[in-house]
XYZ file of C-alpha atoms in Angstrom:
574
model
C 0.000 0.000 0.000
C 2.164 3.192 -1.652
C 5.221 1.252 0.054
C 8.395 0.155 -1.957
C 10.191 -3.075 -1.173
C 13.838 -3.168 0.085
C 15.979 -5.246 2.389
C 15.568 -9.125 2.407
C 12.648 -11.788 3.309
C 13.191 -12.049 7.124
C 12.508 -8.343 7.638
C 9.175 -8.550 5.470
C 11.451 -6.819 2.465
C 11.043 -3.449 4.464
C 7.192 -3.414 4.579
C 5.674 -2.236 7.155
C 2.262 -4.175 8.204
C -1.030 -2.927 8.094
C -2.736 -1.203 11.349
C -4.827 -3.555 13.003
C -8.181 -1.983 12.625
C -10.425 -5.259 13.627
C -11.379 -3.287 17.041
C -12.018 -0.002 14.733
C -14.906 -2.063 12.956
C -17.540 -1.489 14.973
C -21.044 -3.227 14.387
C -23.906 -1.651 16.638
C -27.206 0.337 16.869
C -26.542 4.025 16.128
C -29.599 5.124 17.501
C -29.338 4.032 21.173
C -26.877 5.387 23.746
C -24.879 3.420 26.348
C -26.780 4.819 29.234
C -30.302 5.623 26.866
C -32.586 3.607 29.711
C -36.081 5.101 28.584
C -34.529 8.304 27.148
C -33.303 7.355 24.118
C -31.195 10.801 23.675
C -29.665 11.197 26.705
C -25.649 11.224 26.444
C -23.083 9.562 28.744
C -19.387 10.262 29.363
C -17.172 7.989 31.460
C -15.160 10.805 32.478
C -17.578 12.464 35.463
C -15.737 9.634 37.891
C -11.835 10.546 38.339
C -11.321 6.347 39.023
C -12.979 5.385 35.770
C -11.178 8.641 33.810
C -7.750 7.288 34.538
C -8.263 3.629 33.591
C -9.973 4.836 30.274
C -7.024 6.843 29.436
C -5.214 3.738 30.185
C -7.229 1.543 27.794
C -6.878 4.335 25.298
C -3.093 3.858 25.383
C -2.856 0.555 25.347
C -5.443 0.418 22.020
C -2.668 2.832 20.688
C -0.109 0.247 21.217
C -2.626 -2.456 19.505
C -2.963 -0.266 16.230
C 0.421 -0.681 15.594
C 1.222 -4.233 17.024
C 3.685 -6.448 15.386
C 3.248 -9.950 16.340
C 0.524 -12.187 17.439
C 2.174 -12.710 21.263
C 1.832 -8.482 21.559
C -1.524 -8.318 20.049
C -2.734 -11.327 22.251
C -0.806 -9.696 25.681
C -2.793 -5.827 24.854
C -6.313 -7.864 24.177
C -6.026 -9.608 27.354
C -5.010 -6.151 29.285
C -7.616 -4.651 27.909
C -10.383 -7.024 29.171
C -9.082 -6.672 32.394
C -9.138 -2.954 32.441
C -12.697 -3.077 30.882
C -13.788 -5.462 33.383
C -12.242 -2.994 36.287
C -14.641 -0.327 34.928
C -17.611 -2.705 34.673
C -17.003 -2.456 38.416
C -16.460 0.523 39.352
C -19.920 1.872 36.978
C -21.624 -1.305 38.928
C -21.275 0.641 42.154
C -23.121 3.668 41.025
C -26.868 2.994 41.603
C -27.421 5.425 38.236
C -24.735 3.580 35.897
C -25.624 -0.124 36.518
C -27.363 -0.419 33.291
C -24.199 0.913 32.158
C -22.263 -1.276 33.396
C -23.624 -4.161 32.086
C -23.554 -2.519 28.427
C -20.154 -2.137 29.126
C -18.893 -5.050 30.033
C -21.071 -7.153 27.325
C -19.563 -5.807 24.687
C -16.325 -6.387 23.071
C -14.249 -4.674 20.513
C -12.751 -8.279 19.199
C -15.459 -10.163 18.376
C -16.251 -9.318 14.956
C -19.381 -11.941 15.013
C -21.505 -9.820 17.120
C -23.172 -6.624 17.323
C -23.453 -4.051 20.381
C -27.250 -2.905 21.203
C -25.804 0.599 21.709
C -23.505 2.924 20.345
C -21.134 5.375 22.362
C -18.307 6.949 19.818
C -16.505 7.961 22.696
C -16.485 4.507 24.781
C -15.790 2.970 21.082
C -13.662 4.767 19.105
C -12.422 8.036 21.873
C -13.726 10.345 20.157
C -15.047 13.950 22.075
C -15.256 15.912 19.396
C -17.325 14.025 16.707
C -16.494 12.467 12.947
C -15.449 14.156 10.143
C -17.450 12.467 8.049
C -20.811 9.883 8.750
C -22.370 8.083 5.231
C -24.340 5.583 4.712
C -27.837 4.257 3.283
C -29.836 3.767 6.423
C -33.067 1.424 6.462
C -36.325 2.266 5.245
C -38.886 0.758 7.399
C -42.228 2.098 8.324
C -43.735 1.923 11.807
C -47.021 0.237 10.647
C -45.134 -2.190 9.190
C -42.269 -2.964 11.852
C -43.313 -1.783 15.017
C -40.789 -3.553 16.789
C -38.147 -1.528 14.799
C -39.121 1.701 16.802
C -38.820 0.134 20.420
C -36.803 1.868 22.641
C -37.529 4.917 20.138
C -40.537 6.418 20.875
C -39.248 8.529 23.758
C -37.260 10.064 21.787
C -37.634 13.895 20.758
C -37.358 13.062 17.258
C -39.830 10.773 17.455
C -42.871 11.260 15.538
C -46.049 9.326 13.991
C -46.378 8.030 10.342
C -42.279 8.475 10.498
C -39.946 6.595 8.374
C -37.040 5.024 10.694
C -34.376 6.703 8.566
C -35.643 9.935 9.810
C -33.675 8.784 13.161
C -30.750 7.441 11.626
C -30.087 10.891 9.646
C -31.087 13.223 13.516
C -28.899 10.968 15.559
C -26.068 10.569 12.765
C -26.076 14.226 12.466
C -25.145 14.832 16.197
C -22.128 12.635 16.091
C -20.400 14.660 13.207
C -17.884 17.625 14.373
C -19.055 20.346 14.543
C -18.708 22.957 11.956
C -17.107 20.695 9.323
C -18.428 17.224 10.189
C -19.487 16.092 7.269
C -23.576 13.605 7.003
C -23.815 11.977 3.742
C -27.020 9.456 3.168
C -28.955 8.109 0.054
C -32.079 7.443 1.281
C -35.617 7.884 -0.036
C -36.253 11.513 -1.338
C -39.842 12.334 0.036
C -38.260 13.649 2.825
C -38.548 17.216 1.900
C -42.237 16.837 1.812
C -43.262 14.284 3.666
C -45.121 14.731 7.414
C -43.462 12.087 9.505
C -40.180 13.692 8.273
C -40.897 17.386 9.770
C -38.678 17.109 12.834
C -36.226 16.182 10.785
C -36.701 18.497 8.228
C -36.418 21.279 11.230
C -33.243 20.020 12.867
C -31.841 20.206 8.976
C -32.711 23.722 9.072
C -31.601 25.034 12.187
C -28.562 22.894 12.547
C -27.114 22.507 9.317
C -25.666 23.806 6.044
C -27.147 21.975 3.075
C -24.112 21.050 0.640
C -25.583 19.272 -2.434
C -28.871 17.368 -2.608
C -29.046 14.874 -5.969
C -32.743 13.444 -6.289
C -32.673 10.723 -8.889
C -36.481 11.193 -9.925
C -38.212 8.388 -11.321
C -34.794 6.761 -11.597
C -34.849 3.412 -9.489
C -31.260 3.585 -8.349
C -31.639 0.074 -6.409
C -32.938 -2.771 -8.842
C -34.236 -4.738 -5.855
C -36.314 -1.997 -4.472
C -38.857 0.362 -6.101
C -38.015 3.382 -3.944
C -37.068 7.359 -5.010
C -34.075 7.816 -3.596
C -31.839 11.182 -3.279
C -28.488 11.378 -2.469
C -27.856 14.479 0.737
C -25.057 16.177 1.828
C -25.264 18.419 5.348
C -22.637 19.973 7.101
C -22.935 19.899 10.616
C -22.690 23.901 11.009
C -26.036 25.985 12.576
C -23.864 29.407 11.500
C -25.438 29.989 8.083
C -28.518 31.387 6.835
C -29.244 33.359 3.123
C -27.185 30.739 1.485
C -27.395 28.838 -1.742
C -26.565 25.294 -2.407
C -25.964 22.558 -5.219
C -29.564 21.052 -5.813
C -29.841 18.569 -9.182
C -32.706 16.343 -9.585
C -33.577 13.780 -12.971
C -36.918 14.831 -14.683
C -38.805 12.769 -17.323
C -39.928 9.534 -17.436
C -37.536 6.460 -18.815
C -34.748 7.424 -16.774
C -31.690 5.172 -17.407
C -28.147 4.454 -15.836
C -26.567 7.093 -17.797
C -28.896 9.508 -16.485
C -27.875 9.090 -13.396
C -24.242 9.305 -13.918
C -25.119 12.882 -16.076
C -26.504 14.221 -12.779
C -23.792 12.823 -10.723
C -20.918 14.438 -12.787
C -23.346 17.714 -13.354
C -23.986 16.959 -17.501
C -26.426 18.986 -19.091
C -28.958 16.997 -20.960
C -32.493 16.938 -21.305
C -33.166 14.816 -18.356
C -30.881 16.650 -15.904
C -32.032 19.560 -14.214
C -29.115 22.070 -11.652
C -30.725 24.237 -9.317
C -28.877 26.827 -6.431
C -31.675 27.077 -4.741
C -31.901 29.743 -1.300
C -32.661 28.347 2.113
C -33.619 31.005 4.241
C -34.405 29.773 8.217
C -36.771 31.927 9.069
C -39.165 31.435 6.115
C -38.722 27.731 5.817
C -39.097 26.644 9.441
C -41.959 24.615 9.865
C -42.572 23.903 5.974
C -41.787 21.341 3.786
C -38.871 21.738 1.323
C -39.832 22.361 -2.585
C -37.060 24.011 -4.910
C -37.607 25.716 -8.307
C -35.778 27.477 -10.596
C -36.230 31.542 -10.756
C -38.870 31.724 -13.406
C -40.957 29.502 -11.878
C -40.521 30.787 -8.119
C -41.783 34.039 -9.598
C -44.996 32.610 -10.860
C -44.993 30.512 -7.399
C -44.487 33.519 -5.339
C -47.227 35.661 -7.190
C -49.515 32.589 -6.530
C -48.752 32.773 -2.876
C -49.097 36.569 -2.511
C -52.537 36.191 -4.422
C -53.931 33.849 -2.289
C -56.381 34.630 0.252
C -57.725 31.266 1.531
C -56.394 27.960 2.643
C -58.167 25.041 3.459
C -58.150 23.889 7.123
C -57.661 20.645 8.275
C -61.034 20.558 9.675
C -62.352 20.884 5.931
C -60.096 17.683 4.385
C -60.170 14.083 5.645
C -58.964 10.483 4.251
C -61.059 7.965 3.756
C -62.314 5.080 5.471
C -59.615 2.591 6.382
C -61.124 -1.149 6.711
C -57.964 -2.633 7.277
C -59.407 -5.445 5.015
C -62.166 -4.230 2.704
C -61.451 -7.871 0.780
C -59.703 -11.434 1.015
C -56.654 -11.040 -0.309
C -53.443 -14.163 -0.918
C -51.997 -13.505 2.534
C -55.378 -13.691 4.348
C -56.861 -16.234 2.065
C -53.449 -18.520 3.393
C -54.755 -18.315 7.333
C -58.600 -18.677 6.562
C -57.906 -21.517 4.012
C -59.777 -22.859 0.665
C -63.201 -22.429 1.344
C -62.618 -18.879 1.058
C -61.883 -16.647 -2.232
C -59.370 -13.990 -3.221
C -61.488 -10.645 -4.073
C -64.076 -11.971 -1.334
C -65.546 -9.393 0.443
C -64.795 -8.735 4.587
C -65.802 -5.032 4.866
C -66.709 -4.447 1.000
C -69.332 -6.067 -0.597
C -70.269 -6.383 -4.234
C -74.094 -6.353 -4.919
C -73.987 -10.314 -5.007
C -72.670 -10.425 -1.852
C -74.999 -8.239 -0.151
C -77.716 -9.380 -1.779
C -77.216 -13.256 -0.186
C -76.332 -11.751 3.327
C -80.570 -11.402 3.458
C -80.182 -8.213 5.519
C -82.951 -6.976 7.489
C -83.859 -3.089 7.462
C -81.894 -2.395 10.532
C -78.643 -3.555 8.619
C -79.206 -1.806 5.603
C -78.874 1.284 8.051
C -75.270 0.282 7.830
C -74.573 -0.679 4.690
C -73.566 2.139 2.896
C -72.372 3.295 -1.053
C -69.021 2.686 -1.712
C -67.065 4.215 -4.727
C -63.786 3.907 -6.573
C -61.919 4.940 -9.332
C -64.499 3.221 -11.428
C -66.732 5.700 -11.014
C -64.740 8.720 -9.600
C -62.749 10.129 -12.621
C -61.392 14.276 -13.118
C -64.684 16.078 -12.790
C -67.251 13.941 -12.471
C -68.177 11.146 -10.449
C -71.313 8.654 -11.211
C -73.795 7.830 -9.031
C -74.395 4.425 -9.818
C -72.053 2.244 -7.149
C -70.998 -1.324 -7.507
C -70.214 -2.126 -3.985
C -70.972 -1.226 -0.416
C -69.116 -1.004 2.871
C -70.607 -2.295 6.186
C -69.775 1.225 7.740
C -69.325 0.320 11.874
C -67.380 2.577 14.004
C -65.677 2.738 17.004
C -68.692 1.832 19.202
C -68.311 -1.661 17.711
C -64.962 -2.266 19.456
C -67.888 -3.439 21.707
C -68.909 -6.685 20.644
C -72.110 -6.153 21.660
C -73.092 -3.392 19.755
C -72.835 -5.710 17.196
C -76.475 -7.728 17.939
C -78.754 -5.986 16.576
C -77.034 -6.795 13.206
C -76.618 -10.212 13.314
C -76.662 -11.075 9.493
C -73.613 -8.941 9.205
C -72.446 -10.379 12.759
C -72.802 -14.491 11.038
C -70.582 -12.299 7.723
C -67.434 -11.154 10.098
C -67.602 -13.589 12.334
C -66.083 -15.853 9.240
C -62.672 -13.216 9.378
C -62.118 -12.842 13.052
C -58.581 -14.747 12.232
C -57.266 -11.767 9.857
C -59.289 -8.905 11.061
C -56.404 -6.878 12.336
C -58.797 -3.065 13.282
C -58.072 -1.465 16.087
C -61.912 -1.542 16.235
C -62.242 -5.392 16.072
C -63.746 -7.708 16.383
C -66.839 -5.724 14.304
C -65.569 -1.875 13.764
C -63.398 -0.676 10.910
C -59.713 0.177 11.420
C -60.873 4.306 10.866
C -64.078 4.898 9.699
C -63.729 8.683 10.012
C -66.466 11.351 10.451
C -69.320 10.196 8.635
C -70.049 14.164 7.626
C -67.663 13.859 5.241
C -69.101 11.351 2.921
C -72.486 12.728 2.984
C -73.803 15.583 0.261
C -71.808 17.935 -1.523
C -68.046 17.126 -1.455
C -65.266 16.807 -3.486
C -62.971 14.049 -3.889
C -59.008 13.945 -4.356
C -57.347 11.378 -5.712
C -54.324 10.465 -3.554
C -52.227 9.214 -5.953
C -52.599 10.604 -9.602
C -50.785 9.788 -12.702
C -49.914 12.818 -15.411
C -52.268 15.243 -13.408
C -54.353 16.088 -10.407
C -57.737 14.465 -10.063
C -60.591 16.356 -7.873
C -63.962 15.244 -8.502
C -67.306 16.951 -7.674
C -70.072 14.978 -5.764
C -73.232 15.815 -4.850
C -74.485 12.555 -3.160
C -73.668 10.003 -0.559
C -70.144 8.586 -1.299
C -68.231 6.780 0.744
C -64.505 6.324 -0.111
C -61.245 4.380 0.757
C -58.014 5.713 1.751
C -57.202 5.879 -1.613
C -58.787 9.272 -1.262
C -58.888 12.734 0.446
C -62.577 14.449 1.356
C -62.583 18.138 0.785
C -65.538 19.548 2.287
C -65.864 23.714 3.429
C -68.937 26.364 4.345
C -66.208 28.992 3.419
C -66.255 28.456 -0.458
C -68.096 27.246 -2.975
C -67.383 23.618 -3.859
C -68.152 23.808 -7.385
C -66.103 26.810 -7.954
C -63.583 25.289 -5.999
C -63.371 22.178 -8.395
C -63.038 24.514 -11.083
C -60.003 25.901 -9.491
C -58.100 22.727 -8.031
C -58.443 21.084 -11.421
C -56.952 24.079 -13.556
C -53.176 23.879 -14.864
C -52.098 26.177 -12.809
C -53.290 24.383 -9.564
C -51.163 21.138 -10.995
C -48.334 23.567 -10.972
C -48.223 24.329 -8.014
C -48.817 21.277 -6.816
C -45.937 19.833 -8.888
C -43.663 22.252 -7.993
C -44.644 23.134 -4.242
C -46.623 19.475 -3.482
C -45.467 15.945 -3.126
C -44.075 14.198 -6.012
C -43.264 10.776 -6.610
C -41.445 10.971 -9.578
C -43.764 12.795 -11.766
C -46.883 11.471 -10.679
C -48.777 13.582 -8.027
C -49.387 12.822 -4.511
C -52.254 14.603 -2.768
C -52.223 14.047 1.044
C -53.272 16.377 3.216
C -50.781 18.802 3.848
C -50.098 19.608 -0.082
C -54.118 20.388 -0.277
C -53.293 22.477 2.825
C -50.778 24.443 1.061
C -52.761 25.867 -2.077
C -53.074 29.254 -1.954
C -56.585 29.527 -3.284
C -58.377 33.151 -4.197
C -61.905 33.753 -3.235
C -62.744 36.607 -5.595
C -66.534 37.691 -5.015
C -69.663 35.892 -5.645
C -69.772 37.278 -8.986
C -66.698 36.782 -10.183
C -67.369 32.968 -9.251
C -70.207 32.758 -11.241
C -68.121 32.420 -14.746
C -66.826 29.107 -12.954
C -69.553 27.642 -11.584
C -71.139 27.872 -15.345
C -68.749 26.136 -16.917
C -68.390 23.394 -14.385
C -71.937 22.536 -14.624
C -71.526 22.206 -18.329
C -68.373 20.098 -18.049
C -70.295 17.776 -15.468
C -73.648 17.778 -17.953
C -70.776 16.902 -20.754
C -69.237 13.928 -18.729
C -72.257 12.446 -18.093
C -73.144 12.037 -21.209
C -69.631 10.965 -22.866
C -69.289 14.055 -24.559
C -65.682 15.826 -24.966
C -65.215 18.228 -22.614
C -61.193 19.736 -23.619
C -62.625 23.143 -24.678
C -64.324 23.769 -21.752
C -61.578 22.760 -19.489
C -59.361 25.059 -21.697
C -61.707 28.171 -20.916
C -61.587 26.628 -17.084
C -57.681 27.342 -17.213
C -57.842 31.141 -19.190
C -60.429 32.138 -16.004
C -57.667 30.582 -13.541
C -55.009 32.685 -15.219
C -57.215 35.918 -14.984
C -58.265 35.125 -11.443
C -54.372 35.265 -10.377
C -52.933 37.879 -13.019
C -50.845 36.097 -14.931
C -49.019 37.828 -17.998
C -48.670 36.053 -21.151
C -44.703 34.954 -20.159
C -46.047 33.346 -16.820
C -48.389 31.573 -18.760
C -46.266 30.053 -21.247
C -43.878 28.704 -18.061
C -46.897 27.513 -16.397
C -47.974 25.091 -19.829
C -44.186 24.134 -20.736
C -43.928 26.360 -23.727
């Protein structure tokens, strides 16, 4: 390694060996402390106790001696010196009432044995460090709490804790605080909705307060790992809180049909079609609190005069999600524990006219049985009346299994899933049935995910959705000239430029919907909308083509906000 050979064999030709770095190789959990106990971010230092301070300087000098170790019998004599001195402050941390959990932390684990992990990281107990690394990277794990609980325990205490968080979020807060100061360097790839996403926000604040953003590369669309269909970004932050006004290195991959080489364009900053370099400004004050969206200057102008025109916002009192069943049908993995007698595409919470039809339900049942509706009949627009299934629609109250008697057709129907209904209403309620108001009379409906474009449909009847969906429903405004608005261009826009993204395709939760600065001109002035909508709903419903009229939809949006000619063309891509 960069050495030349000289002298002869028995001197190992003037070679020096290799540092041993086995006890430098550390495998452990980076999010737990030595001393966490049930606060998961407390710190620890060994040196508060002058006894344990002068044999850890001890066993700091001796692993100096080991790094550089010649022969087996010196490595063998330092490992056995150094168990003994570990063992001596095992004892010593055993006699403090407060560091006995310590102390058994301690003196379970051991640099040498490379087969093993440690269940908590320390990176001055491990490596000596005070000060912090120069540089932390790696691709933590994606997991979800819903679907590995277990992987938050000892976690939730934690003030970066939060709900509907991704356990990366952690990695990249607790990572962060072992870099030095000022120049320690966190580098991650790791899934890139983290800018937008709500389980991310503590994170997102601790990024803004506490560090300078160096480079952020967000591969689009691009699946970077074959194995895993996941966005993924690749981050840069300096651990330094003395910066604010600043620009940094943003480059993202737009398009569709990404491939390898587009990835290696944005990584060496190549200028194609499919490569897009931003230097965007992070300013604290106006950022804290918000998600993360970054434009170039042309369209931050049009973004900004959108913002500034704006004089409404829904609440979150005035948009819901839909009804989670937990299982609205039989799918492989629960057809597996209720065995063959039982169908894929069977219905547990969801029935399809067949199936509630044979159920022979009596009128007190039919109370409960209510219109359910999909993408089959919810498209941009307009939404049909006519339903093909029907959710048994059962609360909270039903946690109570006896709530459940006077229905006891439907009773004899669940009674047949009790094995895989996993609600936190079971045996007989759904997982979140949410506030009935929303499903009932004038609404409109937001397609969670959407492909090419936003989808917000107006309905004027009973319609009970799925999760799939958000329920926008407000006294303030009215809800047809509100569809108008939320499916114009320059809604989608926004949305795609100051919204939540997965790749291109659009992502409406909540907090995007939140976000849109809408403008409530006078009743009036609404009227020219509210025309045109009906026309476009009386078009749908019969099959006719409706472009034209969506086109004169988009020329009132335009007018409604003020938008010159120039803005316009940015806004349509021309």
């Amino acid at each position: 390694v960069d050495q030349k050979s000289h002298g002869d064999k028995s001197n190992n030709f003037g070679i020096r060996p290799l540092p041993n770095l086995d006890f430098k190789i550390i495998a452990a959990n980076t999010l737990i402390g030595i001393n966490a106990g049930t606060n998961t971010d407390s710190t620890f230092s060994l040196f508060h106790n002058p006894k344990i301070e002068a044999l850890e300087n001890e066993l700091k000098e001796l692993r100096h001696k080991l790094f550089t170790a010649n022969t087996p019998e010196q490595k063998k004599e330092i490992r056995a010196n150094d168990e003994t001195l570990r063992k001596q402050i095992s004892v010593l941390l055993n006699q403090d009432e407060n560091e006995q959990n310590v102390a058994g932390q301690f003196a379970a684990w051991n640099p040498y044995n490379n087969g093993t992990h440690a269940n908590f990281f320390d990176k001055e107990v491990m490596f000596g460090l005070n000060s912090g690394f120069d540089i932390v990277i790696g691709n933590p794990p994606y997991i979800k709490e819903y679907t590995h609980k277990s992987a938050f325990d000892g976690l939730r205490t934690s003030h970066y804790y939060k709900g509907k968080m991704d356990l990366w979020y952690f990695f990249a807060c607790k990572n962060l605080e072992i870099t030095k100061k000022k120049t320690g360097i966190l580098t991650f790839i790791a899934t890139n909705n983290w800018t937008t996403n709500t389980g991310a926000s503590k994170m997102r604040d601790k990024i803004l307060k506490e560090t300078t953003i160096e480079k952020l590369l967000d591969f689009g669309s691009y699946m970077i790992f074959e194995s895993a269909d996941i966005q993924t970004s690749v981050m840069m932050f300096r651990n330094d809180d003395n910066n604010d006004n600043y620009n940094f290195d943003f480059r993202r991959l737009v398009g569709n049909k990404l491939t390898f080489d587009d990835a290696l364009n944005l990584i060496t900053k190549t200028q194609t079609s499919n490569t897009e370099f931003l230097s965007p400004k992070i300013s604290k004050n106006d950022l804290n609190g918000k998600t993360l969206t970054f434009s170039n200057n042309a369209l931050d102008d049009v973004l900004s005069k959108m913002q500034k025109k704006g004089n409404l916002n829904l609440t979150k009192n005035e948009v819901a999600n839909g009804i989670h069943p937990h299982y609205d049908y039989v799918n492989k993995a629960t057809q597996s524990v209720l065995g063959s007698d039982f169908s894929v595409g069977q219905g547990i919470f969801v029935l399809s006219e067949d199936e509630k039809a044979n159920l022979d339900l009596n009128e007190q049942e039919l109370e409960i049985i209510k219109p359910y509706f999909t993408t089959e009949q919810l498209r941009k627009w307009f939404g049909k009346k006519e339903n093909t299934e029907w959710i048994i629609y059962t609360g909270s109250t039903f946690k109570d299994a006896a709530n459940i008697k006077p229905y006891p057709n439907i009773k004899k129907h669940l009674d047949q899933f009790q094995n895989v209904i996993t609600s936190d209403n079971k045996p007989y309620g759904l997982h979140r049935a949410r506030n009935e108001y929303f499903f009932k009379g004038e609404k409109i409906i937001a397609l969670r995910k959407c492909v090419g474009e936003p989808i917000f449909t107006y309905t004027d009847f009973d319609c009970y959705v799925s999760a799939t969906f958000y329920v926008i429903k407000s006294e303030r405004i009215d809800l047809k000239y509100l569809t108008a608005v939320l499916n114009s261009k320059l809604v989608a826009f926004w949305l795609k430029n100051k919204g939540k993204m997965q790749g291109q395709n659009y992502q409406l939760d909540k907090e995007p919907l939140l976000d849109i600065p809408l403008f409530k001109p006078a009743e009036n002035q609404q009227q020219p909308f509210i025309n045109t909508l009906d026309k476009i709903l009386a078009d749908k419903k019969a099959g006719n083509d409706t472009s034209a009229l969506e086109r004169e939809i988009d020329v009132l949006v335009y007018g409604l906000y003020g938008l010159s000619e120039d803005e316009i063309k940015i806004i349509e891509g021309k």
